[in-house]
Short mmCIF file of C-alpha atoms and ligand atoms in Angstrom, two decimals:
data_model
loop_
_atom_site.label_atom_id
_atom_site.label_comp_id
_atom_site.label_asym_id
_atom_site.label_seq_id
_atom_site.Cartn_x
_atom_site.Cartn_y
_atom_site.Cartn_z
CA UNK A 9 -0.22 9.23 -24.84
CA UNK A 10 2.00 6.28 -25.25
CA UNK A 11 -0.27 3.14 -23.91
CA UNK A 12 2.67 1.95 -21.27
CA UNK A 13 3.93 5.52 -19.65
CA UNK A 14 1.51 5.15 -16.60
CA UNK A 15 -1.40 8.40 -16.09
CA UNK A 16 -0.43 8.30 -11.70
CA UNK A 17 -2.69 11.69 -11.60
CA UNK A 18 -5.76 9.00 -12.59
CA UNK A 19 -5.06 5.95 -11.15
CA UNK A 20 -6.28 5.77 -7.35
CA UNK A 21 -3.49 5.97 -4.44
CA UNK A 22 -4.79 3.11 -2.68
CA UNK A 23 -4.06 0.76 -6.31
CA UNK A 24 -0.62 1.00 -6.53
CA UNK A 25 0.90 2.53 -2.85
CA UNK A 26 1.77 -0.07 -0.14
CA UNK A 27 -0.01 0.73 2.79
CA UNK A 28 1.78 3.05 5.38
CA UNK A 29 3.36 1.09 8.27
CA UNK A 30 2.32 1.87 11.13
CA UNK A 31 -1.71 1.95 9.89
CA UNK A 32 -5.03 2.65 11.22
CA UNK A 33 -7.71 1.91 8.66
CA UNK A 34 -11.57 2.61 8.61
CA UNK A 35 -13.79 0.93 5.64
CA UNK A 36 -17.50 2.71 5.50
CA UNK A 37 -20.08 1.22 3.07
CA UNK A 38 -22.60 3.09 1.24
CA UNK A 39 -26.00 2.88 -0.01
CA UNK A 40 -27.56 4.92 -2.98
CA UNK A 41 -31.04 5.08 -2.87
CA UNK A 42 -31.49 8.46 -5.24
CA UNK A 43 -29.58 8.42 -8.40
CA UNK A 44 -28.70 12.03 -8.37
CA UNK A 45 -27.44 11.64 -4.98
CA UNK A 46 -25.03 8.97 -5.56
CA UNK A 47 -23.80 11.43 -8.89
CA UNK A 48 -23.30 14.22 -6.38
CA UNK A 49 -21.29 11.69 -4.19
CA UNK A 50 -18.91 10.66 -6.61
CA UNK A 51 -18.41 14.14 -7.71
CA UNK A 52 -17.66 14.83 -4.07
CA UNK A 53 -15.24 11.74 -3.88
CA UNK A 54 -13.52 12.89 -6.75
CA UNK A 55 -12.22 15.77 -4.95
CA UNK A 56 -11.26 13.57 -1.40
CA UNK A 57 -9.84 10.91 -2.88
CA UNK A 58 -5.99 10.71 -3.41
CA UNK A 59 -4.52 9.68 -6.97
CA UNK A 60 -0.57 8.08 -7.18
CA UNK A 61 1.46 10.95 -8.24
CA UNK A 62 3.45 12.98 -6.33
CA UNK A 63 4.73 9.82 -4.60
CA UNK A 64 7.43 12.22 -2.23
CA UNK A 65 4.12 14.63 -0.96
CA UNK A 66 3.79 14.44 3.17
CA UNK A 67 0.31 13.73 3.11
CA UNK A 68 1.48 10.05 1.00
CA UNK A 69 0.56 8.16 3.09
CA UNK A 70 -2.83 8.96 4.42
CA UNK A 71 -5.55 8.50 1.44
CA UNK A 72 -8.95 8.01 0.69
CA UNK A 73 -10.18 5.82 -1.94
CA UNK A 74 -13.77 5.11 -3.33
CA UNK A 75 -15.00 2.04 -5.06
CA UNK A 76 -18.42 0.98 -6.72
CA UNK A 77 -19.99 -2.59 -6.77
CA UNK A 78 -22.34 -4.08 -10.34
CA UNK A 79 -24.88 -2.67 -8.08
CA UNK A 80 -23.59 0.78 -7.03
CA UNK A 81 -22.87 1.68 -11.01
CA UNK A 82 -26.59 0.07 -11.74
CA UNK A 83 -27.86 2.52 -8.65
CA UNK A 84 -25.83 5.12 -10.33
CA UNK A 85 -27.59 4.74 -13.96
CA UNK A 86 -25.17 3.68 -15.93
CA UNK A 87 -26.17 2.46 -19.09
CA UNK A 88 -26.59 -1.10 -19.85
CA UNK A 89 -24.51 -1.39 -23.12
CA UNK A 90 -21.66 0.07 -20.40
CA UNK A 91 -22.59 -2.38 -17.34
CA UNK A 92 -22.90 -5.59 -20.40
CA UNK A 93 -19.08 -4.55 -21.10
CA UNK A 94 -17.86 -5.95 -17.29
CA UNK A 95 -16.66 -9.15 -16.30
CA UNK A 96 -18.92 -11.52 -15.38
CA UNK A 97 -17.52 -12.55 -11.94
CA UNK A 98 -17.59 -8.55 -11.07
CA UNK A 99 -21.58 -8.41 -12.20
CA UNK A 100 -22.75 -11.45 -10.46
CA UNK A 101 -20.71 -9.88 -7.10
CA UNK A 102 -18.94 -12.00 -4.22
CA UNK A 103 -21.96 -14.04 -2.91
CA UNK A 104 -23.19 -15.48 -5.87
CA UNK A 105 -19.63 -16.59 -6.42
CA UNK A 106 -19.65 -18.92 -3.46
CA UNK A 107 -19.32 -22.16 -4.78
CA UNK A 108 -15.80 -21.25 -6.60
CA UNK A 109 -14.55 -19.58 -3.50
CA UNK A 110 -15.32 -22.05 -1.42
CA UNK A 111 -17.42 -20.24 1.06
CA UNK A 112 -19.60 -23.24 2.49
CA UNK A 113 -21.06 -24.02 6.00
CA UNK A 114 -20.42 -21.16 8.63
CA UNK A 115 -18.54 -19.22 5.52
CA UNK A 116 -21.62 -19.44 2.98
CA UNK A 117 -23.49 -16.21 1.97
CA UNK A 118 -26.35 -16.47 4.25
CA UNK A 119 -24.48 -16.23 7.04
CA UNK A 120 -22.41 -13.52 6.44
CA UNK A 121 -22.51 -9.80 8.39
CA UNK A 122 -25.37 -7.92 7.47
CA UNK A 123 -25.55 -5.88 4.91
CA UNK A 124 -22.10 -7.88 3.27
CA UNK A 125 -23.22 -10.14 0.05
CA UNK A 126 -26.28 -7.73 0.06
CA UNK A 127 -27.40 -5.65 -3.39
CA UNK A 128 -27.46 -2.81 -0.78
CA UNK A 129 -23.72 -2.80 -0.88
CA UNK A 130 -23.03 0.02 -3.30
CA UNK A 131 -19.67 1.89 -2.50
CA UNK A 132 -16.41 1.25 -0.41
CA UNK A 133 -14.98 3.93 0.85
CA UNK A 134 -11.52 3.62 2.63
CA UNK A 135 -9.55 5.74 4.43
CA UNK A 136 -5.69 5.38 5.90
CA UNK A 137 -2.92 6.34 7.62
CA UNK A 138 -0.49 5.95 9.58
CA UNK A 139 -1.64 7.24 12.63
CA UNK A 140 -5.42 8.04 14.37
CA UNK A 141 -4.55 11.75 14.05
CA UNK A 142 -4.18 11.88 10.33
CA UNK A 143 -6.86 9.14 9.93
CA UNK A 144 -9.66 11.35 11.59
CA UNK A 145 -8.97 14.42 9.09
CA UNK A 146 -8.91 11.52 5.89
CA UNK A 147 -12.44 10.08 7.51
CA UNK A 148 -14.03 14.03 8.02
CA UNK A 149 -12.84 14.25 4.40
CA UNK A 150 -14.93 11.22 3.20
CA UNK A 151 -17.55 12.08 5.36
CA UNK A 152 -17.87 15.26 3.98
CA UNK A 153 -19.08 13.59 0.74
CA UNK A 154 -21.80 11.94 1.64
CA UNK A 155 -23.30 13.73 5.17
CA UNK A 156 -25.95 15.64 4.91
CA UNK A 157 -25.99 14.06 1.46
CA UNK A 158 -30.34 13.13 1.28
CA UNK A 159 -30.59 9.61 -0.70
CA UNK A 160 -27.16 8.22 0.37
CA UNK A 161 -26.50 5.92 3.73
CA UNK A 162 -23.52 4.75 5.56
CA UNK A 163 -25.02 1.01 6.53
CA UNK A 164 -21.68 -0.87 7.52
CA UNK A 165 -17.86 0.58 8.84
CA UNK A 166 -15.09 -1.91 10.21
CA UNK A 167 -12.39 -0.29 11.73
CA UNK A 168 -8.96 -1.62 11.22
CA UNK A 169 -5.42 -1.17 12.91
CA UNK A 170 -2.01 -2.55 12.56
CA UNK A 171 -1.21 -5.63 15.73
CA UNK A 172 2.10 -5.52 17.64
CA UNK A 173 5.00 -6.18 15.19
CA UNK A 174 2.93 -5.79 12.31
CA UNK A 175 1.61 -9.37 13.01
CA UNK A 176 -1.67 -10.32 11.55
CA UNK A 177 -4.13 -11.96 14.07
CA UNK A 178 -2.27 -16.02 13.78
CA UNK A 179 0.73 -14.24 14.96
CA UNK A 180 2.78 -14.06 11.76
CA UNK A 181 4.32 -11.03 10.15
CA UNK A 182 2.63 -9.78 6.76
CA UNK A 183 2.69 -7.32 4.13
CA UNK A 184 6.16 -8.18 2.77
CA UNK A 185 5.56 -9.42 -0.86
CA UNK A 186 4.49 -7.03 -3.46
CA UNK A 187 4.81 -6.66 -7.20
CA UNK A 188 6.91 -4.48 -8.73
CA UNK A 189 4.82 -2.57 -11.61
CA UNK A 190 6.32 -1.59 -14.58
CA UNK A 191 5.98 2.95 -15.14
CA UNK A 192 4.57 3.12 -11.31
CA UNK A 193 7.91 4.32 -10.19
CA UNK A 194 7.53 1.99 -6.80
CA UNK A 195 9.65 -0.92 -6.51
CA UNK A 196 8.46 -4.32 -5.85
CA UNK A 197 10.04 -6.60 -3.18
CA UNK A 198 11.85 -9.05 -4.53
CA UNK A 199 14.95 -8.57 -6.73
CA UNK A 200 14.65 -12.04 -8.81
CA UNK A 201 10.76 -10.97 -9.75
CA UNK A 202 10.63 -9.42 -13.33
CA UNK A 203 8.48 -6.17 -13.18
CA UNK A 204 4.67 -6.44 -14.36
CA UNK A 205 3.28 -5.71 -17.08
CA UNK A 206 1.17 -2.36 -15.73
CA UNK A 207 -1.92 -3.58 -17.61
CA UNK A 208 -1.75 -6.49 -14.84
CA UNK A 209 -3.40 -4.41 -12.12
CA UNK A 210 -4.73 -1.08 -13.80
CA UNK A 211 -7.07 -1.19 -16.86
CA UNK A 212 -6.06 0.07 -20.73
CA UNK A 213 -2.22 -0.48 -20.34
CA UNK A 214 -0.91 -4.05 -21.93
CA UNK A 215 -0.50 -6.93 -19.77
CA UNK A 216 1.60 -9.83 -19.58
CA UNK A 217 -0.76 -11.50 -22.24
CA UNK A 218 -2.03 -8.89 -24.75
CA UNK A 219 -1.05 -5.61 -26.05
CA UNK A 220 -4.56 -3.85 -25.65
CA UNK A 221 -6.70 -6.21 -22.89
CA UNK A 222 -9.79 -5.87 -23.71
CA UNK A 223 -11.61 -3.13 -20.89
CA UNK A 224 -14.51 -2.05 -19.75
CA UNK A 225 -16.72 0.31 -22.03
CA UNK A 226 -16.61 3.56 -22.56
CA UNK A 227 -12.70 3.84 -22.26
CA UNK A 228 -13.35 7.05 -19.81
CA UNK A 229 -14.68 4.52 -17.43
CA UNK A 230 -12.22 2.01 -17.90
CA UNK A 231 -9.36 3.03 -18.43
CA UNK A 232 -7.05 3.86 -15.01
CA UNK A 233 -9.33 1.77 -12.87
CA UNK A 234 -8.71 -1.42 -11.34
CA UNK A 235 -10.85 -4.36 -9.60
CA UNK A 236 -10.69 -4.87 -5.40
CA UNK A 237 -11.94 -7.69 -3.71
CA UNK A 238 -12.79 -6.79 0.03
CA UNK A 239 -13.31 -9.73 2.46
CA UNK A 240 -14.34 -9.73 6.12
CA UNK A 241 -11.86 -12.93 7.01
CA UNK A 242 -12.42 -14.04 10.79
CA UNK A 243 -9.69 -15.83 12.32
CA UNK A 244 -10.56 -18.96 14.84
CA UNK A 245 -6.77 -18.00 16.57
CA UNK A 246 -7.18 -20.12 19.50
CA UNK A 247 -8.34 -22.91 17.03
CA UNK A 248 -5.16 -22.21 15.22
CA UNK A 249 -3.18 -22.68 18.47
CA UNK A 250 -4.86 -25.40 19.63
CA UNK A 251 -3.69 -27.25 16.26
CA UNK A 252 -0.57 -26.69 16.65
CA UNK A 253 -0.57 -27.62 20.18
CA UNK A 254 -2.24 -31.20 19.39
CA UNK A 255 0.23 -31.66 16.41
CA UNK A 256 3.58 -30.85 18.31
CA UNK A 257 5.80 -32.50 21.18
CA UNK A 258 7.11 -29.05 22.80
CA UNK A 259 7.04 -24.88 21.75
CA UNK A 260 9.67 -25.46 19.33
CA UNK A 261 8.25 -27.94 17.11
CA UNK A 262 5.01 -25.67 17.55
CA UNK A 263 6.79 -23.23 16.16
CA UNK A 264 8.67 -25.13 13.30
CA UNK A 265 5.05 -26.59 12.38
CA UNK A 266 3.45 -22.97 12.57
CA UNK A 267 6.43 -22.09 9.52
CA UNK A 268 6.33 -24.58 7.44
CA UNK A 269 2.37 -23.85 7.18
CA UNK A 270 3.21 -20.40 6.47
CA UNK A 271 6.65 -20.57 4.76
CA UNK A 272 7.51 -18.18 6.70
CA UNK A 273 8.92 -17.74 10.52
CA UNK A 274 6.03 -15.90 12.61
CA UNK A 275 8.86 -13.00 12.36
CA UNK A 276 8.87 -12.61 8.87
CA UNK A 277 11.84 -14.53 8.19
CA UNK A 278 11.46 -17.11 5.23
CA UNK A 279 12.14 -20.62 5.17
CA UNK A 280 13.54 -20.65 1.53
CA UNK A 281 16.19 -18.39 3.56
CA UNK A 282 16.72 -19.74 6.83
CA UNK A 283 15.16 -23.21 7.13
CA UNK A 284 16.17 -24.76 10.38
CA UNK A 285 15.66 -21.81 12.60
CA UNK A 286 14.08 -18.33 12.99
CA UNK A 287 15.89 -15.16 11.77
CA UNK A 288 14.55 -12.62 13.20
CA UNK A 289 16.46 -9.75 11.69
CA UNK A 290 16.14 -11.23 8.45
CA UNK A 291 12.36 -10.88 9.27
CA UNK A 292 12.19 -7.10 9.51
CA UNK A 293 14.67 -6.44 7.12
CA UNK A 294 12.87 -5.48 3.95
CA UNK A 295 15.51 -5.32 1.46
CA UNK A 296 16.17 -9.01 2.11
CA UNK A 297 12.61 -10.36 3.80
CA UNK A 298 11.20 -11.28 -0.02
CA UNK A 299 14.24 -11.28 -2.07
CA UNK A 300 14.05 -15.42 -3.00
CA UNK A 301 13.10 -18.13 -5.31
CA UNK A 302 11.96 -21.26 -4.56
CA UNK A 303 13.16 -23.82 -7.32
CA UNK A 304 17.01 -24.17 -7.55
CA UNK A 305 17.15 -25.59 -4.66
CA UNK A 306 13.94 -26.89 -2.99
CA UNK A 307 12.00 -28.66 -6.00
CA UNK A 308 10.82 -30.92 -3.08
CA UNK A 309 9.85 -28.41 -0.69
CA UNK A 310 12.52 -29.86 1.71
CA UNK A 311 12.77 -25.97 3.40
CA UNK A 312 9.20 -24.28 1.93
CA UNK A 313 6.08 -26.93 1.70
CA UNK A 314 4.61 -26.89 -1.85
CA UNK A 315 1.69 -26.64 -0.31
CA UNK A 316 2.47 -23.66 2.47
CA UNK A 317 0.24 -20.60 2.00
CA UNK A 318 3.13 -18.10 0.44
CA UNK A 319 4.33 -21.47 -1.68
CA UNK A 320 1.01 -22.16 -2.79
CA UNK A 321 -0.23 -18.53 -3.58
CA UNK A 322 2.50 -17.14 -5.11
CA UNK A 323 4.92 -19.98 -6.50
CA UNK A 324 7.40 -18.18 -8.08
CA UNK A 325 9.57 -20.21 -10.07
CA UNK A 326 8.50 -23.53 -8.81
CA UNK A 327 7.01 -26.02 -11.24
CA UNK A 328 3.53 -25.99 -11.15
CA UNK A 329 0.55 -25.78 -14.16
CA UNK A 330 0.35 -22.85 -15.84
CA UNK A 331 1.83 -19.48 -15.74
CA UNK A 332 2.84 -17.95 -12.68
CA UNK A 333 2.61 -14.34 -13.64
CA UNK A 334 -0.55 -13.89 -14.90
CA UNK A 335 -1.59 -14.83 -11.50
CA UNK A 336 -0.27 -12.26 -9.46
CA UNK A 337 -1.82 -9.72 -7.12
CA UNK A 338 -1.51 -6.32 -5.06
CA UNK A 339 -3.06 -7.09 -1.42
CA UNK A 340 -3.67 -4.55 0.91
CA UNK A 341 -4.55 -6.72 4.12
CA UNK A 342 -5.40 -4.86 7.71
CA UNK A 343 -6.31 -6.24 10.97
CA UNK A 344 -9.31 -5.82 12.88
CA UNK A 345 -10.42 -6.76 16.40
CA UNK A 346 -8.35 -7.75 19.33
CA UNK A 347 -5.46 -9.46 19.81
CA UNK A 348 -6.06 -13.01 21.09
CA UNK A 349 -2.87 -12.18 24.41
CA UNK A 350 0.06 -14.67 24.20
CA UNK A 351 -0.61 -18.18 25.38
CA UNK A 352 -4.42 -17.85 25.76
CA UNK A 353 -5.57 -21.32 24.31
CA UNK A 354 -9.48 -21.04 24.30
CA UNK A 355 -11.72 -18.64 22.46
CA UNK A 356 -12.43 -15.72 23.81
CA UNK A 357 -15.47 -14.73 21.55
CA UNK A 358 -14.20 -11.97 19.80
CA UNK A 359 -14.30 -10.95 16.54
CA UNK A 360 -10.79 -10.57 15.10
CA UNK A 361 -9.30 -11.33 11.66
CA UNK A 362 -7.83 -9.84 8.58
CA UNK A 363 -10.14 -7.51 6.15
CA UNK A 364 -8.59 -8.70 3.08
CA UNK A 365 -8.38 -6.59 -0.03
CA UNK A 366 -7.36 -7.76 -3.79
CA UNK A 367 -6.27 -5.30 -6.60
CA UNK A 368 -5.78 -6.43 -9.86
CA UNK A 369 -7.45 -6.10 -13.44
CA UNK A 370 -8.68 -9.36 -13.57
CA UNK A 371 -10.87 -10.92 -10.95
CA UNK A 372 -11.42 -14.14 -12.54
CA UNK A 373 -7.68 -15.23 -13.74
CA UNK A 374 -6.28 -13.30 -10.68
CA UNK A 375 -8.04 -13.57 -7.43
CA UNK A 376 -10.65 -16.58 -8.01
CA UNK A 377 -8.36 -18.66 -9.45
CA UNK A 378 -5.79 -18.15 -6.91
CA UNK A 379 -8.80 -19.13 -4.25
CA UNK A 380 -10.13 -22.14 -6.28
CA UNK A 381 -7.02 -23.39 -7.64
CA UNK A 382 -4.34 -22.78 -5.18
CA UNK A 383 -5.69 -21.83 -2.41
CA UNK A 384 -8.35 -25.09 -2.04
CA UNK A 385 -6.87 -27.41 -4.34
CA UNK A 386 -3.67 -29.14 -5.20
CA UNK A 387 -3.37 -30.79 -8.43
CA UNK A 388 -1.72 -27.64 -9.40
CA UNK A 389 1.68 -29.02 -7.51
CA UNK A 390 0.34 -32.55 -7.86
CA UNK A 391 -0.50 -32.56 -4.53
CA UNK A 392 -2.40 -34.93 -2.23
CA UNK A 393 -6.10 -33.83 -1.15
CA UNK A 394 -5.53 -30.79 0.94
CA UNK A 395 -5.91 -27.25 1.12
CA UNK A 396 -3.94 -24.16 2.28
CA UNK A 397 -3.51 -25.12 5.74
CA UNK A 398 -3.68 -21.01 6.78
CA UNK A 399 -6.68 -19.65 5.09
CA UNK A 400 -8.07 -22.52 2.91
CA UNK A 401 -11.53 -23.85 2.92
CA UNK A 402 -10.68 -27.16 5.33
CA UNK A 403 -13.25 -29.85 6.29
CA UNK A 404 -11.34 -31.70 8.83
CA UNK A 405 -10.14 -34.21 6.97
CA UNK A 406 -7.88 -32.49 4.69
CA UNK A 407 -4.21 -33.20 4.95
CA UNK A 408 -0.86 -31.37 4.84
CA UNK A 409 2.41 -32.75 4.37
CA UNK A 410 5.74 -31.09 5.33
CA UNK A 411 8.35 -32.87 3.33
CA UNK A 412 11.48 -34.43 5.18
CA UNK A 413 14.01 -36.63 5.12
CA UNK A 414 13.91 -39.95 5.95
CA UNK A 415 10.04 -39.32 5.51
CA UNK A 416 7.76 -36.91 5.31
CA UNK A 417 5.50 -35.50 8.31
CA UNK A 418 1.80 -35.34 7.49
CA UNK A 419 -0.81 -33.44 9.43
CA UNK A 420 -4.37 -34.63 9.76
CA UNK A 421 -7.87 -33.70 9.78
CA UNK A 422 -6.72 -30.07 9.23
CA UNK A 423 -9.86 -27.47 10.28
CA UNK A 424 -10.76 -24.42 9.08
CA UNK A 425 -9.04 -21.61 10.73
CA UNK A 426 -10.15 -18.50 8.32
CA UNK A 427 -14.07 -18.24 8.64
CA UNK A 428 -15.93 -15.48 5.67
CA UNK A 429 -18.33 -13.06 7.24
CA UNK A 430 -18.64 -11.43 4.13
CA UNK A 431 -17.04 -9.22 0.94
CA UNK A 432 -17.78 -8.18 -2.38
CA UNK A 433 -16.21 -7.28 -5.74
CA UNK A 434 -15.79 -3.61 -6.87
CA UNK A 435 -14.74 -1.45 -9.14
CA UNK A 436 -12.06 1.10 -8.05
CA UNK A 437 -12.74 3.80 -10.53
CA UNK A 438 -9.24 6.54 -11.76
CA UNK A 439 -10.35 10.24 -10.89
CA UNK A 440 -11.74 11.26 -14.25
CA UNK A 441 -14.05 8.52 -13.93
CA UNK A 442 -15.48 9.34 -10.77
CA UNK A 443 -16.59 12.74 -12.54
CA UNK A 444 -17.99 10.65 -15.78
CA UNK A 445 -20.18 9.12 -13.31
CA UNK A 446 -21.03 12.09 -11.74
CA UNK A 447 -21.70 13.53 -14.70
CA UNK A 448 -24.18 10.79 -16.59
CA UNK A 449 -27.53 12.35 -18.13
CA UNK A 450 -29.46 9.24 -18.07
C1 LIG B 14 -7.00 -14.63 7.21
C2 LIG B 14 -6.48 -15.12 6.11
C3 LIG B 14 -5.05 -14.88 5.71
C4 LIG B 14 -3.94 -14.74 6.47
C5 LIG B 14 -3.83 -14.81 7.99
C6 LIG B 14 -2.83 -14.51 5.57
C7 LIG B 14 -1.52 -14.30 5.99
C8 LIG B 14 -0.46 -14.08 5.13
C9 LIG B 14 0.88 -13.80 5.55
C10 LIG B 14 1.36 -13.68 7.00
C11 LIG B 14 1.63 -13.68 4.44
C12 LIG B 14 3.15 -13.42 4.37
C13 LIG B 14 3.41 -11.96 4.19
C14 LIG B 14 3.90 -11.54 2.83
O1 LIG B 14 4.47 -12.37 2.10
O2 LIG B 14 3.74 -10.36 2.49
C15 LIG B 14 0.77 -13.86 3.31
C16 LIG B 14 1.15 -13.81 1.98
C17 LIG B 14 0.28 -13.93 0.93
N1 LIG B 14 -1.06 -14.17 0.98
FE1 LIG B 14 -2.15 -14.43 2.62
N2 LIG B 14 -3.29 -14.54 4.30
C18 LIG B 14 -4.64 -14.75 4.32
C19 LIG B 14 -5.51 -14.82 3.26
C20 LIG B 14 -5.12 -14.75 1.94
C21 LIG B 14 -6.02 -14.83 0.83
C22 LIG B 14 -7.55 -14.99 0.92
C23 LIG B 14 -5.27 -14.72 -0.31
C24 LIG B 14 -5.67 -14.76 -1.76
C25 LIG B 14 -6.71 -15.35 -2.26
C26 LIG B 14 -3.89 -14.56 0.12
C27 LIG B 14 -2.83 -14.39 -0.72
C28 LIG B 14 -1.53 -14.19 -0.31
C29 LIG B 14 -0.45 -13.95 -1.24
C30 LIG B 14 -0.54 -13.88 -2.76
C31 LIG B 14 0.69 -13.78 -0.46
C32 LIG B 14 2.10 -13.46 -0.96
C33 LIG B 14 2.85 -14.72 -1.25
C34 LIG B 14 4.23 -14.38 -1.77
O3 LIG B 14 4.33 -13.54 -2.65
O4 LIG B 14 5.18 -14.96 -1.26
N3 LIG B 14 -3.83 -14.60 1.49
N4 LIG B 14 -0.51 -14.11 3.76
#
């Protein structure tokens, strides 16, 4: 088989499909304590979880997919020459990696959600659709695999659905940018955005570096899979308002201050698009929501702040160190918990936020550096000291400037807004792979 034409029928559904919009989500965690259990469970999750092709099938939308921590393969037996073979960042798992992601203070590993940053984290399984209905018969279908299954425990679920306007918890609209993958037969979002390499996000296909990236070992457990990063991400929203509130002189320079921290209009709308005022058809209009650049004409960041979370994260053509496009990632965000009603300025004490979820092939050149290099720093632009002013790791003293003319405005002693309670790095295994680990002797 030619390396680039793309095996769908392997590769997990939930790697390369946009979620559904509407959604309802449910995340369940899993615990092998008997090895021969957790090989009848993946033999089991072979069969309930959904692969890419057949991208025109009704039942597209609703899926099921399975992934395995370091710790889940080690619970699982594999053998050591096989576990040696994958990244480092993936066998050390999310808490150990603290210090490069930034998760400090009320963020750092020992206070996350029980059993998150745990070894007792072993497989994620996830299940969604577009409505509750549909949802219930995905769950029954996961739950199938592992009830009544002796020597495997559920220990942790967060449910997730979509928020009014398919707003995340700040208010603003997401899941508009996406990558379009070169063989996957499902377009990307933005016109002026060269397809990927497929070897970007699903292991044993060339990337935009190499022609054969180096995967793990053997090639049946490799090859088709991808890496996801799940994080629990609390959102302070009344913090968040507050801010704005402090910074601004009325609602509309709340609101112009809320954008050019985003880069976006709350309704989707982009700046590099409509800078001086809100769009809001050009916000739900997908053909034309993510179909920009920002260099030709806003080197400055006169209408998109160089350092606004989509400028920052995903840079595009801008001038910055390094290269863009090996960079890139699939996110599958959801929202969980309330939403904080319309106005309401003081915390309520709920927990609400965004479970956050990575795919790519490479967690270190992909997601960590995106976190520890963009997201919480800003030499990359040559930026003053500051961080992502959304979801970056502030201290209250951090600064963000939104560039203008005469001069600039900068805003001070910027908090942290985006609180960890938790995550960890996994391996989404393709189909056949699910039944090589059901099917290891050792
Ligand atoms: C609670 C925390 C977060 C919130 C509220 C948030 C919110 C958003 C929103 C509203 C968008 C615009 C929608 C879109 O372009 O599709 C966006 C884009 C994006 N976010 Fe986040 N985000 C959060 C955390 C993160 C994290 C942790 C990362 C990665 C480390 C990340 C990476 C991105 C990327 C790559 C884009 C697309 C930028 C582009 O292509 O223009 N976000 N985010």
């Amino acid at each position: 088989m030619s390396a680039s034409v793309l095996e769908l029928d392997q590769i997990q559904s939930g790697v390369l499909r946009p979620r559904p919009t509407p959604y309802v989500a449910t995340y369940i965690l899993l615990r092998i304590d008997e090895r021969t259990a957790g090989r009848e469970l993946m033999r089991r999750l072979s069969a309930a979880v959904a692969s890419a092709a057949h991208p025109v099938s009704p039942a597209r939308d609703t899926w099921v997919s399975a992934s395995v921590s370091f710790q889940g393969l080690k619970a699982l037996g594999v053998p050591k020459s096989s576990l040696d073979s994958f990244p480092l960042q993936f066998q050390q798992g999310m808490a150990a990696r603290a210090k490069v992601l930034g998760d400090r203070g009320e963020s750092s590993p020992e206070n996350w959600e029980k059993p998150l940053g745990s070894p007792d984290v072993h497989v994620v399984v996830t299940a969604l659709s577009p409505d509750s209905e549909h949802l219930q018969s995905a769950l029954e279908r996961a739950q199938k695999a592992y009830r009544e299954l002796t020597g495997v425990a559920a220990i942790w679920r967060q449910d997730c659905h979509i928020l009014p306007d398919e707003k995340e918890p700040f208010g603003f609209k997401d899941g508009m940018s996406h990558p379009a993958i070169e063989g996957s037969g499902i377009p990307g979002s933005n016109s002026h955005e060269r397809p990927f390499k497929a070897g970007e996000f699903v292991l044993g296909y060339p990337d935009e570096i190499s022609e054969a990236p180096q995967i793990p070992q053997p090639e049946i457990l490799g090859r088709n899979g991808s890496f996801v990063v799940f994080r629990k991400l609390h959102q302070r929203v009344a913090a968040f308002r507050q801010y704005l509130k402090a910074n601004a002189s009325d609602v509309h320079t709340e609101e112009f201050l809320a954008a050019k921290m985003m880069g976006r209009w709350r309704s989707g709308a982009p700046l590099a698009l409509c800078p001086m005022h809100d769009d809001p058809e050009l916000g739900v209009d997908s053909r034309r929501n993510n179909d920009f650049l920002f260099k030709a004409d806003d080197a400055i960041g006169y209408k998109t702040p160089l350092g606004s979370h989509i400028r920052r994260l995903n840079p595009r053509d801008a001038d910055v160190a390094g290269l863009v496009r090996i960079h890139r990632m699939i996110r599958r965000g959801t929202a969980y918990g309330p939403p904080l009603p319309p106005g309401v300025l003081e915390d309520d004490g709920a927990d609400r936020g965004l479970m956050f979820a990575f795919v790519g092939a490479h967690i270190g050149r992909q997601f960590e550096f995106v976190q520890s290099e963009w997201m919480n720093d800003s030499a990359f632009f040559g930026g003053t000291s500051g961080v992502d002013p959304i979801s970056g790791a502030g201290d209250g003293i951090g600064v963000f400037d939104v560039p203008r003319r005469p001069i600039r405005t900068r805003l001070q002693g910027l908090p942290r807004f985006v609180i960890t309670r938790g995550g960890e790095y996994c391996f989404m295994p393709s189909l056949r792979a699910l039944l090589w680990l059901a099917e290891l002797k050792t």
